[in-house]
Amino acid sequence: KQEVTQIPAALSVPEGENLVLNCSFTDSAIYNLQWFRQDPGKGLTSLLLIQSSQREQTSGRLNASLDKSSGRSTLYIAASQPGDSATYLCAVFGGATNKLIFGTGTLLAVQP
Amino acid sequence: SAVISQKPSRDICQRGTSLTIQCQVDSQVTMMFWYRQQPGQSLTLIATANQGSEATYESGFVIDKFPISRPNLTFSTLTVSNMSPEDSSIYLCSARGGGVKDRYNEQFFGPGTRLTVL
């Protein structure tokens, strides 16, 4: 059974700092991995999608990497801003289950 | 990317009643899903909505409690039946397998329906 874990569970940083969020998964037989952002009481916004054959994806100040063999992904946020404050979720889409399995989330607070 | 809308955005309901949530996608998609997110928790998949056939439910969720329809490739409904306070959650519609070609494998989510059962 696929399990997805995110570390840390919560993170508070001053504005301008670069930061890394971690995601690990137990079954490396995945098709792709997505990073999402969720603001309080809202739906999920897709940030980045990494296919299993890719090593990283970039969008603006965000960079996500994938090491499928070790079951790890990281989301790097450069020059953080207060508007980045949200919960960040990683999710893997696996071959065995054909559905998206979510991690536990990281609650990020960027202090002005 | 696919844009997903849900109605209603929120509702307050009485115990024992039912609520139907509508989900509309702005383009045809292969797969549609319904999730539940209870306060402070991550998302739990309720079921996969299959076009033209019965939905596929996850363990712990049954059709009598959460009947789902998907009459075409852009629309689905979820009904929460015989509600109790334990059903108070955010319900999210999701879709994948549509939109522009390079985002075909990406999964998108609606804004959610916040349900409170008294």
PDB file of C-alpha atoms in Angstrom:
ATOM      1  CA  LYS A   1       0.000   0.000   0.000  1.00  0.00           C
ATOM      2  CA  GLN A   2       1.415   3.356  -1.044  1.00  0.00           C
ATOM      3  CA  GLU A   3       2.137   5.757   1.803  1.00  0.00           C
ATOM      4  CA  VAL A   4       3.190   9.363   1.320  1.00  0.00           C
ATOM      5  CA  THR A   5       4.858  11.362   4.082  1.00  0.00           C
ATOM      6  CA  GLN A   6       5.787  15.024   4.175  1.00  0.00           C
ATOM      7  CA  ILE A   7       8.379  16.653   6.386  1.00  0.00           C
ATOM      8  CA  PRO A   8       8.184  19.042   8.133  1.00  0.00           C
ATOM      9  CA  ALA A   9       4.533  19.141   9.145  1.00  0.00           C
ATOM     10  CA  ALA A  10       4.813  22.879   9.749  1.00  0.00           C
ATOM     11  CA  LEU A  11       7.372  25.524   8.899  1.00  0.00           C
ATOM     12  CA  SER A  12       7.678  29.216   9.712  1.00  0.00           C
ATOM     13  CA  VAL A  13      10.274  31.349   7.929  1.00  0.00           C
ATOM     14  CA  PRO A  14      11.014  35.054   7.500  1.00  0.00           C
ATOM     15  CA  GLU A  15      10.229  36.665   4.168  1.00  0.00           C
ATOM     16  CA  GLY A  16      12.974  36.298   1.564  1.00  0.00           C
ATOM     17  CA  GLU A  17      14.297  32.980   2.788  1.00  0.00           C
ATOM     18  CA  ASN A  18      14.766  30.019   0.456  1.00  0.00           C
ATOM     19  CA  LEU A  19      13.139  26.828   1.707  1.00  0.00           C
ATOM     20  CA  VAL A  20      12.738  23.139   0.939  1.00  0.00           C
ATOM     21  CA  LEU A  21       9.733  20.926   1.546  1.00  0.00           C
ATOM     22  CA  ASN A  22      10.193  17.173   1.525  1.00  0.00           C
ATOM     23  CA  CYS A  23       7.976  14.347   0.348  1.00  0.00           C
ATOM     24  CA  SER A  24       8.670  10.622   0.512  1.00  0.00           C
ATOM     25  CA  PHE A  25       6.694   7.671  -0.816  1.00  0.00           C
ATOM     26  CA  THR A  26       6.997   3.953  -0.168  1.00  0.00           C
ATOM     27  CA  ASP A  27       6.203   2.452  -3.588  1.00  0.00           C
ATOM     28  CA  SER A  28       8.449   3.719  -6.386  1.00  0.00           C
ATOM     29  CA  ALA A  29       6.145   2.366  -9.146  1.00  0.00           C
ATOM     30  CA  ILE A  30       4.513   5.728  -9.787  1.00  0.00           C
ATOM     31  CA  TYR A  31       3.425   7.403 -13.028  1.00  0.00           C
ATOM     32  CA  ASN A  32       3.850  10.938 -11.772  1.00  0.00           C
ATOM     33  CA  LEU A  33       3.990  13.202  -8.744  1.00  0.00           C
ATOM     34  CA  GLN A  34       2.178  16.485  -8.220  1.00  0.00           C
ATOM     35  CA  TRP A  35       2.699  19.326  -5.793  1.00  0.00           C
ATOM     36  CA  PHE A  36      -0.377  21.285  -4.738  1.00  0.00           C
ATOM     37  CA  ARG A  37      -1.056  24.373  -2.704  1.00  0.00           C
ATOM     38  CA  GLN A  38      -4.159  24.740  -0.520  1.00  0.00           C
ATOM     39  CA  ASP A  39      -5.244  28.001   1.082  1.00  0.00           C
ATOM     40  CA  PRO A  40      -7.470  27.750   4.191  1.00  0.00           C
ATOM     41  CA  GLY A  41     -11.007  26.625   3.333  1.00  0.00           C
ATOM     42  CA  LYS A  42     -10.208  26.467  -0.379  1.00  0.00           C
ATOM     43  CA  GLY A  43      -9.640  23.843  -3.041  1.00  0.00           C
ATOM     44  CA  LEU A  44      -6.268  22.667  -4.308  1.00  0.00           C
ATOM     45  CA  THR A  45      -4.149  24.523  -6.842  1.00  0.00           C
ATOM     46  CA  SER A  46      -1.789  22.399  -8.914  1.00  0.00           C
ATOM     47  CA  LEU A  47       1.741  23.826  -8.779  1.00  0.00           C
ATOM     48  CA  LEU A  48       3.931  21.316 -10.582  1.00  0.00           C
ATOM     49  CA  LEU A  49       3.599  17.905 -12.198  1.00  0.00           C
ATOM     50  CA  ILE A  50       6.646  15.660 -12.592  1.00  0.00           C
ATOM     51  CA  GLN A  51       6.349  12.589 -14.797  1.00  0.00           C
ATOM     52  CA  SER A  52       8.139   9.455 -13.604  1.00  0.00           C
ATOM     53  CA  SER A  53      10.727   9.836 -16.381  1.00  0.00           C
ATOM     54  CA  GLN A  54      11.602  13.399 -15.355  1.00  0.00           C
ATOM     55  CA  ARG A  55      14.001  14.598 -12.673  1.00  0.00           C
ATOM     56  CA  GLU A  56      12.687  18.089 -12.073  1.00  0.00           C
ATOM     57  CA  GLN A  57      10.197  20.754 -13.087  1.00  0.00           C
ATOM     58  CA  THR A  58      10.326  24.500 -12.621  1.00  0.00           C
ATOM     59  CA  SER A  59       7.690  27.207 -12.492  1.00  0.00           C
ATOM     60  CA  GLY A  60       8.746  30.694 -11.514  1.00  0.00           C
ATOM     61  CA  ARG A  61      10.211  30.589  -8.001  1.00  0.00           C
ATOM     62  CA  LEU A  62       9.259  26.923  -7.562  1.00  0.00           C
ATOM     63  CA  ASN A  63      11.423  23.955  -8.426  1.00  0.00           C
ATOM     64  CA  ALA A  64      10.404  20.364  -7.773  1.00  0.00           C
ATOM     65  CA  SER A  65      12.735  17.393  -8.053  1.00  0.00           C
ATOM     66  CA  LEU A  66      11.973  13.690  -8.179  1.00  0.00           C
ATOM     67  CA  ASP A  67      14.186  10.741  -7.278  1.00  0.00           C
ATOM     68  CA  LYS A  68      11.885   7.848  -8.027  1.00  0.00           C
ATOM     69  CA  SER A  69      14.315   5.100  -7.043  1.00  0.00           C
ATOM     70  CA  SER A  70      14.703   6.455  -3.530  1.00  0.00           C
ATOM     71  CA  GLY A  71      11.053   7.487  -3.233  1.00  0.00           C
ATOM     72  CA  ARG A  72      11.703  11.170  -2.637  1.00  0.00           C
ATOM     73  CA  SER A  73      10.655  14.543  -3.982  1.00  0.00           C
ATOM     74  CA  THR A  74      11.510  18.045  -2.862  1.00  0.00           C
ATOM     75  CA  LEU A  75       9.812  21.356  -3.514  1.00  0.00           C
ATOM     76  CA  TYR A  76      12.190  24.321  -3.435  1.00  0.00           C
ATOM     77  CA  ILE A  77      10.711  27.786  -2.982  1.00  0.00           C
ATOM     78  CA  ALA A  78      13.071  30.666  -3.685  1.00  0.00           C
ATOM     79  CA  ALA A  79      12.806  34.088  -2.079  1.00  0.00           C
ATOM     80  CA  SER A  80       9.686  33.260  -0.089  1.00  0.00           C
ATOM     81  CA  GLN A  81       6.895  35.829   0.238  1.00  0.00           C
ATOM     82  CA  PRO A  82       3.988  36.171   2.697  1.00  0.00           C
ATOM     83  CA  GLY A  83       1.653  35.204  -0.160  1.00  0.00           C
ATOM     84  CA  ASP A  84       3.326  31.791  -0.225  1.00  0.00           C
ATOM     85  CA  SER A  85       1.759  30.995   3.139  1.00  0.00           C
ATOM     86  CA  ALA A  86      -0.462  27.936   2.644  1.00  0.00           C
ATOM     87  CA  THR A  87      -0.515  24.174   3.063  1.00  0.00           C
ATOM     88  CA  TYR A  88       1.588  22.333   0.487  1.00  0.00           C
ATOM     89  CA  LEU A  89       0.597  18.806  -0.474  1.00  0.00           C
ATOM     90  CA  CYS A  90       2.442  16.284  -2.555  1.00  0.00           C
ATOM     91  CA  ALA A  91       0.591  13.430  -4.215  1.00  0.00           C
ATOM     92  CA  VAL A  92       1.645  10.433  -6.264  1.00  0.00           C
ATOM     93  CA  PHE A  93      -0.297   8.703  -9.007  1.00  0.00           C
ATOM     94  CA  GLY A  94       0.608   5.043  -8.952  1.00  0.00           C
ATOM     95  CA  GLY A  95       0.309   2.171 -11.378  1.00  0.00           C
ATOM     96  CA  ALA A  96      -1.250  -0.317  -8.960  1.00  0.00           C
ATOM     97  CA  THR A  97      -4.072   1.870  -7.688  1.00  0.00           C
ATOM     98  CA  ASN A  98      -4.724   4.294 -10.584  1.00  0.00           C
ATOM     99  CA  LYS A  99      -5.542   7.061  -8.141  1.00  0.00           C
ATOM    100  CA  LEU A 100      -3.841  10.007  -6.488  1.00  0.00           C
ATOM    101  CA  ILE A 101      -2.435   9.308  -3.017  1.00  0.00           C
ATOM    102  CA  PHE A 102      -1.831  12.409  -0.898  1.00  0.00           C
ATOM    103  CA  GLY A 103       0.820  13.202   1.640  1.00  0.00           C
ATOM    104  CA  THR A 104       0.135  14.613   5.067  1.00  0.00           C
ATOM    105  CA  GLY A 105       0.941  18.195   4.042  1.00  0.00           C
ATOM    106  CA  THR A 106       3.307  20.950   5.185  1.00  0.00           C
ATOM    107  CA  LEU A 107       1.797  24.102   6.660  1.00  0.00           C
ATOM    108  CA  LEU A 108       4.005  27.019   5.610  1.00  0.00           C
ATOM    109  CA  ALA A 109       3.928  30.454   7.208  1.00  0.00           C
ATOM    110  CA  VAL A 110       6.104  33.207   5.739  1.00  0.00           C
ATOM    111  CA  GLN A 111       6.493  36.082   8.165  1.00  0.00           C
ATOM    112  CA  PRO A 112       6.716  39.639   6.728  1.00  0.00           C
TER     113      PRO A 112
ATOM    114  CA  SER B   1      -5.622  23.291 -17.512  1.00  0.00           C
ATOM    115  CA  ALA B   2      -9.142  22.159 -16.740  1.00  0.00           C
ATOM    116  CA  VAL B   3     -11.282  24.595 -14.773  1.00  0.00           C
ATOM    117  CA  ILE B   4     -13.690  22.983 -12.338  1.00  0.00           C
ATOM    118  CA  SER B   5     -16.667  24.658 -10.707  1.00  0.00           C
ATOM    119  CA  GLN B   6     -18.825  23.334  -7.875  1.00  0.00           C
ATOM    120  CA  LYS B   7     -22.235  24.266  -6.580  1.00  0.00           C
ATOM    121  CA  PRO B   8     -23.083  25.059  -3.861  1.00  0.00           C
ATOM    122  CA  SER B   9     -19.906  26.544  -2.403  1.00  0.00           C
ATOM    123  CA  ARG B  10     -21.228  26.010   1.105  1.00  0.00           C
ATOM    124  CA  ASP B  11     -24.364  24.869   2.866  1.00  0.00           C
ATOM    125  CA  ILE B  12     -25.745  24.311   6.328  1.00  0.00           C
ATOM    126  CA  CYS B  13     -28.093  21.342   6.534  1.00  0.00           C
ATOM    127  CA  GLN B  14     -30.227  19.606   9.106  1.00  0.00           C
ATOM    128  CA  ARG B  15     -29.557  16.097  10.316  1.00  0.00           C
ATOM    129  CA  GLY B  16     -31.362  13.457   8.249  1.00  0.00           C
ATOM    130  CA  THR B  17     -31.615  15.485   5.058  1.00  0.00           C
ATOM    131  CA  SER B  18     -29.676  15.060   1.781  1.00  0.00           C
ATOM    132  CA  LEU B  19     -27.580  17.459  -0.279  1.00  0.00           C
ATOM    133  CA  THR B  20     -26.536  17.139  -3.900  1.00  0.00           C
ATOM    134  CA  ILE B  21     -23.300  18.789  -4.995  1.00  0.00           C
ATOM    135  CA  GLN B  22     -22.747  19.565  -8.653  1.00  0.00           C
ATOM    136  CA  CYS B  23     -19.390  19.555 -10.435  1.00  0.00           C
ATOM    137  CA  GLN B  24     -18.836  21.046 -13.893  1.00  0.00           C
ATOM    138  CA  VAL B  25     -15.577  20.846 -15.869  1.00  0.00           C
ATOM    139  CA  ASP B  26     -14.920  23.282 -18.713  1.00  0.00           C
ATOM    140  CA  SER B  27     -13.589  20.538 -21.009  1.00  0.00           C
ATOM    141  CA  GLN B  28     -14.086  16.821 -21.531  1.00  0.00           C
ATOM    142  CA  VAL B  29     -12.072  14.714 -19.097  1.00  0.00           C
ATOM    143  CA  THR B  30     -11.384  11.021 -18.834  1.00  0.00           C
ATOM    144  CA  MET B  31     -11.669  10.658 -15.068  1.00  0.00           C
ATOM    145  CA  MET B  32     -13.625  12.462 -12.352  1.00  0.00           C
ATOM    146  CA  PHE B  33     -13.316  11.926  -8.622  1.00  0.00           C
ATOM    147  CA  TRP B  34     -14.920  12.986  -5.368  1.00  0.00           C
ATOM    148  CA  TYR B  35     -12.871  13.631  -2.230  1.00  0.00           C
ATOM    149  CA  ARG B  36     -13.677  14.547   1.338  1.00  0.00           C
ATOM    150  CA  GLN B  37     -11.479  16.660   3.570  1.00  0.00           C
ATOM    151  CA  GLN B  38     -12.314  16.770   7.237  1.00  0.00           C
ATOM    152  CA  PRO B  39     -11.026  19.652   9.365  1.00  0.00           C
ATOM    153  CA  GLY B  40      -7.262  19.631   9.741  1.00  0.00           C
ATOM    154  CA  GLN B  41      -6.818  16.481   7.676  1.00  0.00           C
ATOM    155  CA  SER B  42      -5.621  15.552   4.229  1.00  0.00           C
ATOM    156  CA  LEU B  43      -7.892  14.445   1.408  1.00  0.00           C
ATOM    157  CA  THR B  44      -9.718  11.115   1.358  1.00  0.00           C
ATOM    158  CA  LEU B  45     -10.968   9.677  -1.920  1.00  0.00           C
ATOM    159  CA  ILE B  46     -14.668   8.792  -1.779  1.00  0.00           C
ATOM    160  CA  ALA B  47     -15.128   7.385  -5.265  1.00  0.00           C
ATOM    161  CA  THR B  48     -14.264   7.544  -8.929  1.00  0.00           C
ATOM    162  CA  ALA B  49     -17.197   8.746 -11.014  1.00  0.00           C
ATOM    163  CA  ASN B  50     -17.510   6.596 -14.135  1.00  0.00           C
ATOM    164  CA  GLN B  51     -19.290   7.950 -17.177  1.00  0.00           C
ATOM    165  CA  GLY B  52     -22.350   5.894 -17.992  1.00  0.00           C
ATOM    166  CA  SER B  53     -21.860   3.333 -15.234  1.00  0.00           C
ATOM    167  CA  GLU B  54     -21.826   2.976 -11.470  1.00  0.00           C
ATOM    168  CA  ALA B  55     -19.149   4.788  -9.518  1.00  0.00           C
ATOM    169  CA  THR B  56     -16.223   2.915  -7.982  1.00  0.00           C
ATOM    170  CA  TYR B  57     -16.215   3.455  -4.216  1.00  0.00           C
ATOM    171  CA  GLU B  58     -13.273   3.348  -1.840  1.00  0.00           C
ATOM    172  CA  SER B  59     -13.268   1.275   1.303  1.00  0.00           C
ATOM    173  CA  GLY B  60     -15.540   2.824   3.910  1.00  0.00           C
ATOM    174  CA  PHE B  61     -17.820   4.600   1.431  1.00  0.00           C
ATOM    175  CA  VAL B  62     -21.051   3.104   0.053  1.00  0.00           C
ATOM    176  CA  ILE B  63     -23.417   3.999  -2.737  1.00  0.00           C
ATOM    177  CA  ASP B  64     -26.472   4.309  -0.477  1.00  0.00           C
ATOM    178  CA  LYS B  65     -24.752   7.050   1.518  1.00  0.00           C
ATOM    179  CA  PHE B  66     -22.914   8.786  -1.351  1.00  0.00           C
ATOM    180  CA  PRO B  67     -24.744   8.192  -4.640  1.00  0.00           C
ATOM    181  CA  ILE B  68     -22.816   9.599  -7.589  1.00  0.00           C
ATOM    182  CA  SER B  69     -23.867  10.340 -11.130  1.00  0.00           C
ATOM    183  CA  ARG B  70     -21.790  11.116 -14.206  1.00  0.00           C
ATOM    184  CA  PRO B  71     -24.039  11.514 -17.223  1.00  0.00           C
ATOM    185  CA  ASN B  72     -21.315  12.852 -19.558  1.00  0.00           C
ATOM    186  CA  LEU B  73     -17.609  13.707 -19.794  1.00  0.00           C
ATOM    187  CA  THR B  74     -17.907  17.147 -18.147  1.00  0.00           C
ATOM    188  CA  PHE B  75     -20.433  16.811 -15.315  1.00  0.00           C
ATOM    189  CA  SER B  76     -20.898  14.835 -12.102  1.00  0.00           C
ATOM    190  CA  THR B  77     -22.971  15.016  -8.936  1.00  0.00           C
ATOM    191  CA  LEU B  78     -22.369  13.708  -5.427  1.00  0.00           C
ATOM    192  CA  THR B  79     -25.258  13.319  -2.999  1.00  0.00           C
ATOM    193  CA  VAL B  80     -24.637  13.116   0.726  1.00  0.00           C
ATOM    194  CA  SER B  81     -27.650  11.205   2.051  1.00  0.00           C
ATOM    195  CA  ASN B  82     -29.258  11.021   5.467  1.00  0.00           C
ATOM    196  CA  MET B  83     -26.685  13.438   6.832  1.00  0.00           C
ATOM    197  CA  SER B  84     -25.289  13.471  10.347  1.00  0.00           C
ATOM    198  CA  PRO B  85     -22.890  15.955  12.003  1.00  0.00           C
ATOM    199  CA  GLU B  86     -20.046  13.550  11.172  1.00  0.00           C
ATOM    200  CA  ASP B  87     -20.587  14.359   7.483  1.00  0.00           C
ATOM    201  CA  SER B  88     -19.501  17.965   8.058  1.00  0.00           C
ATOM    202  CA  SER B  89     -16.526  18.361   5.740  1.00  0.00           C
ATOM    203  CA  ILE B  90     -15.284  19.991   2.596  1.00  0.00           C
ATOM    204  CA  TYR B  91     -16.225  17.934  -0.461  1.00  0.00           C
ATOM    205  CA  LEU B  92     -13.999  18.371  -3.497  1.00  0.00           C
ATOM    206  CA  CYS B  93     -14.534  17.383  -7.096  1.00  0.00           C
ATOM    207  CA  SER B  94     -11.462  16.509  -9.135  1.00  0.00           C
ATOM    208  CA  ALA B  95     -10.662  15.587 -12.731  1.00  0.00           C
ATOM    209  CA  ARG B  96      -7.792  14.367 -14.868  1.00  0.00           C
ATOM    210  CA  GLY B  97      -7.249  13.319 -18.450  1.00  0.00           C
ATOM    211  CA  GLY B  98      -8.361  16.448 -20.249  1.00  0.00           C
ATOM    212  CA  GLY B  99      -7.454  19.981 -21.159  1.00  0.00           C
ATOM    213  CA  VAL B 100      -4.368  20.728 -23.199  1.00  0.00           C
ATOM    214  CA  LYS B 101      -2.125  17.895 -24.304  1.00  0.00           C
ATOM    215  CA  ASP B 102       0.879  18.580 -22.053  1.00  0.00           C
ATOM    216  CA  ARG B 103      -1.321  18.659 -18.946  1.00  0.00           C
ATOM    217  CA  TYR B 104      -3.281  15.481 -19.737  1.00  0.00           C
ATOM    218  CA  ASN B 105      -1.823  13.589 -16.767  1.00  0.00           C
ATOM    219  CA  GLU B 106      -2.328  16.455 -14.341  1.00  0.00           C
ATOM    220  CA  GLN B 107      -5.144  16.302 -11.808  1.00  0.00           C
ATOM    221  CA  PHE B 108      -7.202  19.398 -11.039  1.00  0.00           C
ATOM    222  CA  PHE B 109      -9.561  20.253  -8.231  1.00  0.00           C
ATOM    223  CA  GLY B 110     -12.665  22.330  -7.809  1.00  0.00           C
ATOM    224  CA  PRO B 111     -12.985  25.001  -5.104  1.00  0.00           C
ATOM    225  CA  GLY B 112     -14.832  22.645  -2.774  1.00  0.00           C
ATOM    226  CA  THR B 113     -18.206  22.604  -1.041  1.00  0.00           C
ATOM    227  CA  ARG B 114     -18.117  23.339   2.673  1.00  0.00           C
ATOM    228  CA  LEU B 115     -20.889  21.335   4.335  1.00  0.00           C
ATOM    229  CA  THR B 116     -22.027  21.837   7.919  1.00  0.00           C
ATOM    230  CA  VAL B 117     -24.605  19.444   9.358  1.00  0.00           C
ATOM    231  CA  LEU B 118     -26.458  20.524  12.492  1.00  0.00           C
TER     232      LEU B 118
END
